[in-house]
XYZ file of C-alpha atoms in Angstrom:
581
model
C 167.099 118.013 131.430
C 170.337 119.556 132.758
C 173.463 117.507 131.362
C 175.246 117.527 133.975
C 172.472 115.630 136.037
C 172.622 113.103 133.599
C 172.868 110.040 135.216
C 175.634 107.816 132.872
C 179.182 108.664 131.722
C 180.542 109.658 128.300
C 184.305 108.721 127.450
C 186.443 108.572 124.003
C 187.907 105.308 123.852
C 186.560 102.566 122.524
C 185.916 99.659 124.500
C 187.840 96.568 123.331
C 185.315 94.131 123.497
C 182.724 95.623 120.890
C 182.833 94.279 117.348
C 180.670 96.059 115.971
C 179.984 100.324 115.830
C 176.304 100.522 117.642
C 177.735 98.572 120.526
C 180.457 100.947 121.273
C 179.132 104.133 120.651
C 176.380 102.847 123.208
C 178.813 102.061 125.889
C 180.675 105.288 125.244
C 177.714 107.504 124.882
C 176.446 106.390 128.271
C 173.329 104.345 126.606
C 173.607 100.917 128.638
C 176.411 99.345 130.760
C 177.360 95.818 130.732
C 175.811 93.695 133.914
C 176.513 90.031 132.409
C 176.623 88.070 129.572
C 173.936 89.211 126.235
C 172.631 90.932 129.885
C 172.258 95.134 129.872
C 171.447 97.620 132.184
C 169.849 100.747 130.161
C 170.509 104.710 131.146
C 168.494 107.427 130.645
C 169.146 108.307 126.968
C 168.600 104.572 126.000
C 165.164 104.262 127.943
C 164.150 107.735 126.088
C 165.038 105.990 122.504
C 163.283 102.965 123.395
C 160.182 104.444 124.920
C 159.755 106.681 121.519
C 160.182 103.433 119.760
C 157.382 101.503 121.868
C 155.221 104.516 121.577
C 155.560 104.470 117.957
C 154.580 100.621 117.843
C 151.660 101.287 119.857
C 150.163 103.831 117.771
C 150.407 101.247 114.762
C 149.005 98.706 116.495
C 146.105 100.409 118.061
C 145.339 101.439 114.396
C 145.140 98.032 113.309
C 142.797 97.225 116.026
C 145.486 96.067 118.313
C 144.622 95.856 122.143
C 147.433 95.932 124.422
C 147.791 93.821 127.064
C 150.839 92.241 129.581
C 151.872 88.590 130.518
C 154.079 87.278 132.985
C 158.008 86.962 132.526
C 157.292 83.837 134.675
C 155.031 81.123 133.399
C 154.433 77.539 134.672
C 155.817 74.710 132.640
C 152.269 73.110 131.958
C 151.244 75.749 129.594
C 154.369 74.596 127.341
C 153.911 71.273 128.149
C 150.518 71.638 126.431
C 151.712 73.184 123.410
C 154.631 70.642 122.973
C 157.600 73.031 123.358
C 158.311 72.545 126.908
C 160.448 69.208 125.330
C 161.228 70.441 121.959
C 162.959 73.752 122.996
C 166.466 73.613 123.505
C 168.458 75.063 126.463
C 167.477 78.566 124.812
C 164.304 78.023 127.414
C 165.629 78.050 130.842
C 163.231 76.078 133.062
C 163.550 76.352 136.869
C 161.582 75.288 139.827
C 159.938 77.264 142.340
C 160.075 76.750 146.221
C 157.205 74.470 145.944
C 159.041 72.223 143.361
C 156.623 73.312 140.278
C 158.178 73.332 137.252
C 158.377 76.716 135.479
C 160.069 78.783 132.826
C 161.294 82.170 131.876
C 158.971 83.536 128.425
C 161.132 83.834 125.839
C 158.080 84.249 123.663
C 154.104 83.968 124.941
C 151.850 82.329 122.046
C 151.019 79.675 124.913
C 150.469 83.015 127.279
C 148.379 84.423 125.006
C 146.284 81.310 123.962
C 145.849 80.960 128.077
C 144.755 84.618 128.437
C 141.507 84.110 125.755
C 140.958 80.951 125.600
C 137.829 81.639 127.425
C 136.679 84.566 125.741
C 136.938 83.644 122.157
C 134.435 81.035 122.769
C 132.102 82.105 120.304
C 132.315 83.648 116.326
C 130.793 86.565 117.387
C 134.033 87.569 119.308
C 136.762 87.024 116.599
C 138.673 88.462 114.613
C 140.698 90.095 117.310
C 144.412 91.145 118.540
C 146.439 90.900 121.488
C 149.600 92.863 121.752
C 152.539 93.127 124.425
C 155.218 94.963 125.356
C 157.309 92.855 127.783
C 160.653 91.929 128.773
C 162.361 88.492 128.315
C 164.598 85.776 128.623
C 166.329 83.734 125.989
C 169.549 81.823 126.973
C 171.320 82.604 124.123
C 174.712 80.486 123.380
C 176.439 83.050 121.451
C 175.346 86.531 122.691
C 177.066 89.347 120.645
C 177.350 93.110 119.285
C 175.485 94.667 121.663
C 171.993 94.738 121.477
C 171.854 92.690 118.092
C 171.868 89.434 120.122
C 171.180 89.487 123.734
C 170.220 87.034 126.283
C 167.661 89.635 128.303
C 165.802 91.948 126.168
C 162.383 93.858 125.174
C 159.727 92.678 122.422
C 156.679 93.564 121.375
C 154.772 90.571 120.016
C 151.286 90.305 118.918
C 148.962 87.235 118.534
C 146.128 87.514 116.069
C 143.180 85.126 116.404
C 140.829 84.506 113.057
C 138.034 82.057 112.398
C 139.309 81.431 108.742
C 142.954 81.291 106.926
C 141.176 83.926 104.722
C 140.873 86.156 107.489
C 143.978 85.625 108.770
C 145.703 86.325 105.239
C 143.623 89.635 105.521
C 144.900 90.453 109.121
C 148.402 89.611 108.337
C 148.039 92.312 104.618
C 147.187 95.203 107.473
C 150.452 94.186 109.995
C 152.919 93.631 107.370
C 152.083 97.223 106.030
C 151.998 98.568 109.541
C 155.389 97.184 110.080
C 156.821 98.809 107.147
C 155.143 102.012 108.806
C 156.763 101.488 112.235
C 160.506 101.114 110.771
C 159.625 103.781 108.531
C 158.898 106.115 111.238
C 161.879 104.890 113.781
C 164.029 106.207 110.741
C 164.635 103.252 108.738
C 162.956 102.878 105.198
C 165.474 100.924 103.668
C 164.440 97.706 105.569
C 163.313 95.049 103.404
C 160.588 91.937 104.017
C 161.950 88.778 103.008
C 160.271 85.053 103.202
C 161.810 83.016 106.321
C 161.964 79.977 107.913
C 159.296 79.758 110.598
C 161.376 77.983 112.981
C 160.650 76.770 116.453
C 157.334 79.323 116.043
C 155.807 76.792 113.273
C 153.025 77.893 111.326
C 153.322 77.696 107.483
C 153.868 81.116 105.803
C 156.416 84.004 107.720
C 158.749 86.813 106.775
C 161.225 88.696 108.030
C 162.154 92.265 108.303
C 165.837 92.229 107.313
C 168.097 95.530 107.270
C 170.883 95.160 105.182
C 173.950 95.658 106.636
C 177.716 93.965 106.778
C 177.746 93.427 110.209
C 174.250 91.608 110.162
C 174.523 87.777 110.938
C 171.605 86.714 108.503
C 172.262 85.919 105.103
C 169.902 87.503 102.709
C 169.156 86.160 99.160
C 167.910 88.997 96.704
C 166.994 89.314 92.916
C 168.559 91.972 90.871
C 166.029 91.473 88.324
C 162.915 91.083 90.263
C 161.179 91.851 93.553
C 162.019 87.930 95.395
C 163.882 88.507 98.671
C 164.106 85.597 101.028
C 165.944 84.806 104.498
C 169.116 82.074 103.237
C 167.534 79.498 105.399
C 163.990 79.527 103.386
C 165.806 80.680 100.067
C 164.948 77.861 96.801
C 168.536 76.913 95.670
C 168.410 76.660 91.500
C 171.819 76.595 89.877
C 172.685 75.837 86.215
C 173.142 72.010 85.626
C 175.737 70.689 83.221
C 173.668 68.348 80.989
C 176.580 68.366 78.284
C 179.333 65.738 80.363
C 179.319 62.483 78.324
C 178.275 58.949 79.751
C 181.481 57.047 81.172
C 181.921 53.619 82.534
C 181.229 53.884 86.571
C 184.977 53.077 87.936
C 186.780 52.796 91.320
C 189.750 55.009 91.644
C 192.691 55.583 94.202
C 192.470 58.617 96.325
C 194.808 57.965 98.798
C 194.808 60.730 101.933
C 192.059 62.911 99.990
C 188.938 63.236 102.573
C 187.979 66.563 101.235
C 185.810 66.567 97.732
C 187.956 69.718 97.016
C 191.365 67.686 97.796
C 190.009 64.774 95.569
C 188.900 66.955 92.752
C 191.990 68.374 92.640
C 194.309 65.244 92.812
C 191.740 63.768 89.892
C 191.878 66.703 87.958
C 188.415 67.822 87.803
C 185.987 70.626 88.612
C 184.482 70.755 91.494
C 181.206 71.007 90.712
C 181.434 67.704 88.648
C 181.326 65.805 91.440
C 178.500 64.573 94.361
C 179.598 64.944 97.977
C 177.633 63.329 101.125
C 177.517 65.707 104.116
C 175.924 63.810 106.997
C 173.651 64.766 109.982
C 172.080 63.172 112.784
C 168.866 63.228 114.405
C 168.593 64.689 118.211
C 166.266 62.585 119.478
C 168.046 59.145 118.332
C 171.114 59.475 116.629
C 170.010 57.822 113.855
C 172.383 58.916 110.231
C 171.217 61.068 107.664
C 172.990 61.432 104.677
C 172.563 64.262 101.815
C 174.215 64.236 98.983
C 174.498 67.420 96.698
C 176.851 68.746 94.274
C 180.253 69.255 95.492
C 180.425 73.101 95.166
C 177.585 73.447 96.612
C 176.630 73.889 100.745
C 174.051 71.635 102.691
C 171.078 74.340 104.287
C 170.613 72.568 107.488
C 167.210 74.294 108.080
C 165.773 72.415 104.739
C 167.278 68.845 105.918
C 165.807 69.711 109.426
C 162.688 70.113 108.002
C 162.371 67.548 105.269
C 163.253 65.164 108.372
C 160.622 66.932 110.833
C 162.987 66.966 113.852
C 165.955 68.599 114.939
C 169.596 67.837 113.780
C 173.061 68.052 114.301
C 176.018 67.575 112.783
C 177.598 64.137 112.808
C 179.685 61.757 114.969
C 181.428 59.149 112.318
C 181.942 56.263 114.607
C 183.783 53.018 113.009
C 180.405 51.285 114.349
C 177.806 53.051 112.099
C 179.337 52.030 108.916
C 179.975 54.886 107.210
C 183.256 55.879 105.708
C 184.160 59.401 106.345
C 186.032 61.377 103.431
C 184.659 58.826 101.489
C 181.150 58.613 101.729
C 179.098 58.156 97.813
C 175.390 57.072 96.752
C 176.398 54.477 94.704
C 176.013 51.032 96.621
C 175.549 52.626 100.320
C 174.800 50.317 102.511
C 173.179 50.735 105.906
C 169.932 52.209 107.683
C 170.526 55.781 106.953
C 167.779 58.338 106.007
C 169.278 59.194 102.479
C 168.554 62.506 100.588
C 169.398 63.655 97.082
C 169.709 67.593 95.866
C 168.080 68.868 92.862
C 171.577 69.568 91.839
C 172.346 65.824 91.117
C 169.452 65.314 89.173
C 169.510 64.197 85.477
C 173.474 64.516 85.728
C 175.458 62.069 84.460
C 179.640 61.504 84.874
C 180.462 62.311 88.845
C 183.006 62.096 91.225
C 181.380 60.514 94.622
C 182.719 58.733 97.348
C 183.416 55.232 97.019
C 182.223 53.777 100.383
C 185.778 52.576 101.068
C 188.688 54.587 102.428
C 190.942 56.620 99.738
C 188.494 55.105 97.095
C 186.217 57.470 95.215
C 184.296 56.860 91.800
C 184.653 58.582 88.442
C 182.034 57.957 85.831
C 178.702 58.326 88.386
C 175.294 58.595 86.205
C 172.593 59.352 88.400
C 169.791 57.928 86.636
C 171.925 54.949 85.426
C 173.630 53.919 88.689
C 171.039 54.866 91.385
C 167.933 54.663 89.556
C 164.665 56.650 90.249
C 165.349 58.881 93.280
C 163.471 61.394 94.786
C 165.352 64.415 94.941
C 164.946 67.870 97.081
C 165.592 70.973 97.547
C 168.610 70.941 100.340
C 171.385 73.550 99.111
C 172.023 77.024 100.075
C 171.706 80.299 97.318
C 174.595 80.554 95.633
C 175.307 84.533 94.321
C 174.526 84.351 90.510
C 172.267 81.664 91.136
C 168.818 81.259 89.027
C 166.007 83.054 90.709
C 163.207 80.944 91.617
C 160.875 83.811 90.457
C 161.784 85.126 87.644
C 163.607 82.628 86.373
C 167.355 84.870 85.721
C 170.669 84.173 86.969
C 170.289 87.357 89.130
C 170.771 86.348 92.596
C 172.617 88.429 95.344
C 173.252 87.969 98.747
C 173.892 90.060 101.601
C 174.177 90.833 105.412
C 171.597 91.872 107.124
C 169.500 92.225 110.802
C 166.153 90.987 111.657
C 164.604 93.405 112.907
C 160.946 92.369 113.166
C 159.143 88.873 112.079
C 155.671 87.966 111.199
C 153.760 84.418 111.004
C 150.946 82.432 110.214
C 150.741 79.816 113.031
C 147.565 78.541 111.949
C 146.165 75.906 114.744
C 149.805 75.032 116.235
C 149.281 76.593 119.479
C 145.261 76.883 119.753
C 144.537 73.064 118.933
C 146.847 71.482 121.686
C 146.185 73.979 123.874
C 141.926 73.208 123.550
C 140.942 76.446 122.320
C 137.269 76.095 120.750
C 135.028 78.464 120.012
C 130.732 77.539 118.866
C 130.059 78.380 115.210
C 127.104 80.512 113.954
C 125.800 76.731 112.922
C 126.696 75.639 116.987
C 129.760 73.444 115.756
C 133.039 73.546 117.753
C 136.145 75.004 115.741
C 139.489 75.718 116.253
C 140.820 79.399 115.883
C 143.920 80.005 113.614
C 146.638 82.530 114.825
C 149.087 84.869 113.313
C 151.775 86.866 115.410
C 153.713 89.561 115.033
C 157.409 90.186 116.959
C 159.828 93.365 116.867
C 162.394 93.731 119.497
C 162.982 96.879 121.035
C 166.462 96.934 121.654
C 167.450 95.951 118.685
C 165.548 97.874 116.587
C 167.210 100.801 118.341
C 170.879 99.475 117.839
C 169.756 98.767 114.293
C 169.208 102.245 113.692
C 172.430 103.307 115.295
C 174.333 100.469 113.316
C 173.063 102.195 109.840
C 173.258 106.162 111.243
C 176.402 107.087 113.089
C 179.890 109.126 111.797
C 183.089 108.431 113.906
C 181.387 110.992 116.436
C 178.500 109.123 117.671
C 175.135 108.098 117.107
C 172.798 109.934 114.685
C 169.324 109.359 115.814
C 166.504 110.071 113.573
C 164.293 112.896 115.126
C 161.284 110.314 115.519
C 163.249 108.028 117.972
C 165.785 111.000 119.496
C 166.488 110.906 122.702
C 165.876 114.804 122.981
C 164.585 116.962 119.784
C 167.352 119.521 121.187
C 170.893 119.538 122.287
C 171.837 123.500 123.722
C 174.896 124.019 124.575
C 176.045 127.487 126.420
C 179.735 127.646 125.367
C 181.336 129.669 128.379
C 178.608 129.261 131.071
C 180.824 132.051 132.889
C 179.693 134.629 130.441
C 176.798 135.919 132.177
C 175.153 137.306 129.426
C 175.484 134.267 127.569
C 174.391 131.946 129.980
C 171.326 134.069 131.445
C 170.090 133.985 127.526
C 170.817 129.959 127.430
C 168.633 129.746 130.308
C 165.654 132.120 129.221
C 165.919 129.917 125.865
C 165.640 126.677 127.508
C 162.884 127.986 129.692
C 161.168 129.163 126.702
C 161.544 125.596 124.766
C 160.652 123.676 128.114
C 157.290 125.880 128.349
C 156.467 125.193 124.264
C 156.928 121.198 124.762
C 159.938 120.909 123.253
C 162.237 118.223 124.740
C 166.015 119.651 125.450
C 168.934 118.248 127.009
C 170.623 121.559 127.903
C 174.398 121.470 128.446
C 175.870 124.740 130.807
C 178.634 122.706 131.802
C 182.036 124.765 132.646
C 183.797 123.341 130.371
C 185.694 122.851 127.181
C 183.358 123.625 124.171
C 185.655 120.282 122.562
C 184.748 118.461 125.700
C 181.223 119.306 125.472
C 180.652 119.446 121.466
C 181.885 115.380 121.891
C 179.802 114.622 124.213
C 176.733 116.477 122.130
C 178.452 114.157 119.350
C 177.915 110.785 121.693
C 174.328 111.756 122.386
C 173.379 112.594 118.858
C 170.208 114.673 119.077
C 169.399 115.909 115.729
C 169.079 120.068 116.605
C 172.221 121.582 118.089
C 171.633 125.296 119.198
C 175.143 127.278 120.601
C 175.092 129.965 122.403
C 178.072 131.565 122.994
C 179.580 135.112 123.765
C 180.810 135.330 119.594
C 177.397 134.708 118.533
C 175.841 137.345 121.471
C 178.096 139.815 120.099
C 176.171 138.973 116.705
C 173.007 139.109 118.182
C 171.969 135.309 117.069
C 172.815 132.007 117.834
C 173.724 128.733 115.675
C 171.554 125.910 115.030
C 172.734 122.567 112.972
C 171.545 119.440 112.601
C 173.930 116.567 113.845
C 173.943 115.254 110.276
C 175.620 118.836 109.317
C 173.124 119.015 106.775
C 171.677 122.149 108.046
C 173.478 125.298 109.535
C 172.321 128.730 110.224
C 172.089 131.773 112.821
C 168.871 133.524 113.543
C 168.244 136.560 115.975
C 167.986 136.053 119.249
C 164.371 136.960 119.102
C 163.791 134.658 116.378
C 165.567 131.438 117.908
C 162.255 129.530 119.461
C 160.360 129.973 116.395
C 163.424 129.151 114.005
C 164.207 125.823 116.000
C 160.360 124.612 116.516
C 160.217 125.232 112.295
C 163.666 122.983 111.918
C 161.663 120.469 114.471
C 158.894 120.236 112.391
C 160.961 119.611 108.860
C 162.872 117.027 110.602
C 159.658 115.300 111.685
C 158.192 115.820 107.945
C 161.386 114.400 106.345
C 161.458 111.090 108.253
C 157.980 110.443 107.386
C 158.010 111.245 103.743
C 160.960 108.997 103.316
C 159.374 106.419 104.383
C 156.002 107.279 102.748
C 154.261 108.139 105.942
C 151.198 109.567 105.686
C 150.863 112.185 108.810
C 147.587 111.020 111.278
């Protein structure tokens, strides 16, 4: 590929709407331009990184006994209208009509696609197990697109659906894809990425687990042990803090607190730590409005996942209205009166002595026992990881938490989609049975603005050889040398006829000007020619990490940059333990 057919301009200054480092070297690489909103149009050196990345999935899928297969972007509304989602997805599912008034949608994910596709086959045991795999574009009306690809509204996934006559085979199945998902990051150039336990969301199913790569600009919270191996997504992480056993018994008494609606303002006018007190945060229901009400200890913060699902529906924060009978700023368990849904934290429990809210405005009480005052409750686990909290595994106050991205997600559905959706298949004994599922998501786009997130200097991108764009940048400093640039063009021929993939730059122009824009495009071998190196009799080859720099003889340059090829390719494997096929 000659540069300067390229289709896609490369400029220095950064664009002032990225926040983050992946999204603007992208833009000013000439990776993708903006068409609308979380909405991308790709360019040449973007669809090569992706299309390395899908090959790579591919390969680990088909060795897991994947078969690949493709669904519609379009898909009428009865097939999520079987499964239930068609009403409990929010406006993330846009649902149209078509001209003859039938109610469809845009896929934002295809479990009901892929239950559709072979629910006729698997009607028998002899057929199972078996997966299903696409790579396919879709839609998800995001609310808050940002940073790029890292949250988009359009975008490309791979998902897989596994289908298994037993949970034991499906435990088995989902062994082989979490390993081959550690092999696909691997190989795209990012070993560091670590599996932690999730929430399974709007997918359901029981069991699931994210692939999270820590970074500061992720927008996950990740909850990790510094003592042990437990890693879990914050909305699925066990909250176990310390509890203060030692505060003395006191008589339960009403107190002033005038203009102190905060449990940090009311601590602080009563003089007393924060976490000595119980504070109601308060949700309701999106189906009926109805009021619930958690109350947890006041330094810690409410994990709305965990209330969502002790209540098995979908929340939202709350309205106070004068009509529902609840005080706010003053809200407390002890004589609340009303038809609320009322849950208690595991922090609370066994304590005795609290600050709470005393059901009447700029009135809290001091003295709360829990068991004393309130009785037998049943209490949960509805608090967020704190850092330095107790780890549910090992049992140390080791906890950590960081940023990170999810990059790719795996789940055990079980019968969520296959049993509404009349799936059967005959039994060696004749009986009807109901397959159980797994699946198996990595988006495409982000995965590749992952890696650029986590491997870029102030220059541009630094793509892993695996996932490149080209294997080789050449640039012919002064194209009007003729010398030089008749041996540029015998080289590229030479690299073109051995496979190699180059991106060859004999541009008149500025070796500045074109050593940037070698930066922006960040293919890991960079070979200059140029009339000081001719006079040498060799050219230059580095890496665009800088970790490698050398001249070789002219007559030596093909063989020298196919060997630096093949270490590159070596290196990015055996960091991420890959063993070579």
């Amino acid at each position: 590929m000659k540069l300067d057919k390229l289709a896609g301009d490369r400029f220095k200054e950064k664009p002032s709407d990225c926040v983050i480092d992946s999204h603007a070297l992208m833009i000013r690489g000439g990776y993708m331009k903006h068409m609308a909103n979380g909405i991308y149009s790709q360019f040449p050196p973007l669809r090569r990184v992706t299309a390395k990345i899908e090959n790579i999935i591919r390969e680990e899928m088909d060795a897991i006994g994947g078969q690949e297969v493709l669904f519609p972007v379009t898909l009428p509304a009865s097939l999520w209208e079987q499964s239930g989602r068609f009403q409990s997805v929010g406006n993330e599912l846009v649902r149209f009509k078509d001209r003859n008034q039938s109610n469809m949608v845009l896929g934002m994910t295809h479990e009901e696609a892929a239950v559709h596709l072979v629910r006729e086959y698997g009607n028998s045991y002899t057929k199972y197990p078996f997966m299903i795999y696409q790579i396919q574009t879709k839609f998800r009306d995001e609310a808050r697109p940002r940073a790029g690809l890292i949250r988009v509204r359009e975008f490309t996934m791979k998902d897989a659906y596994s289908f298994h006559t037993s949970q034991e085979d499906l435990e088995a199945y989902y062994e082989k894809c979490y390993h081959a998902y550690e092999r696909i990051f691997a190989r795209a150039g990012l070993p560091e990425v670590v599996v932690v336990l999730s929430d399974s969301g709007m997918m359901g199913g029981s069991i699931s687990h994210e692939y999270m790569l820590l970074t500061p600009v992720g927008e996950d919270s990740v909850v990790l042990c510094g003592e042990c191996d437990y890693r879990a997504n914050m909305e699925a992480a066990e909250s176990i803090v310390e509890q203060d056993q030692t505060l003395s018994q006191a008589p339960l008494e009403l107190v002033d607190t005038p203009e102190k609606h905060t449990i940090e303002d009311v601590c602080d006018y009563l003089e007393l730590p924060v976490k000595n007190s119980c504070k109601a945060v308060v949700y309701q229901r999106n189906d009926d409005d109805s009021y619930i009400v958690l109350f947890l200890r006041g330094d810690l913060e409410a994990n709305e996942t965990k209330v969502k699902n002790a209540v098995g529906g979908k929340i939202h924060t709350a309205v106070i209205t004068e009509e529902c009978g609840l005080q706010a700023g003053s809200i407390g368990p002890y004589k609340l009166e009303g038809d609320y849904t009322v849950l208690y934290d595991n922090s609370l429990k066994g304590i005795a002595n609290l600050c709470c809210g005393g059901n009447i405005d700029g009135k809290h009480y001091v003295g709360l026992d829990m068991q004393r005052d309130l009785g037998d409750v049943e209490y949960g686990d509805y608090a967020k990881a704190v850092e330095g909290g107790i780890c549910p595994c090992c049992g140390k106050k080791a906890l950590r938490i960081e940023r990170g991205i999810e990059i790719g997600n795996i789940f055990q559905l079980g019968t969520k989609y296959t049993k509404p959706m009349n799936m059967e298949y005959l039994d060696k004994d004749g009986n009807k049975q109901v397959p159980i599922m797994g699946c198996y998501g990595i988006g495409i786009g982000r995965l590749a603005a992952s890696v650029c997130e986590v491997s870029h200097d102030e220059y541009g991108p630094i793509w892993p050889i695996t996932i490149a764009p080209w294997e080789v940048h050449l640039c012919c400093v002064r194209a009007d040398d003729e010398e030089c640039h008749a041996f540029a063009d015998k080289l590229y021929g030479q690299l073109m006829d051995r496979r190699v993939e180059v991106i060859y730059d004999d541009r008149s122009v500025r070796a500045g000007a074109m050593f940037s824009d070698a930066d922006l495009l960040g293919v890991p071998v960079r070979v200059v020619v140029s009339p000081r190196n001719m006079k040498e009799g060799c050219v230059e080859i580095v890496t665009r990490d800088k970790s490698v720099s050398r001249k070789v003889q002219l007559d030596e340059a093909v063989s020298a940059i196919e060997e630096l090829i093949r270490e590159l390719y070596e290196d990015v494997n055996a960091r991420g333990g890959v063993n070579e096929r």
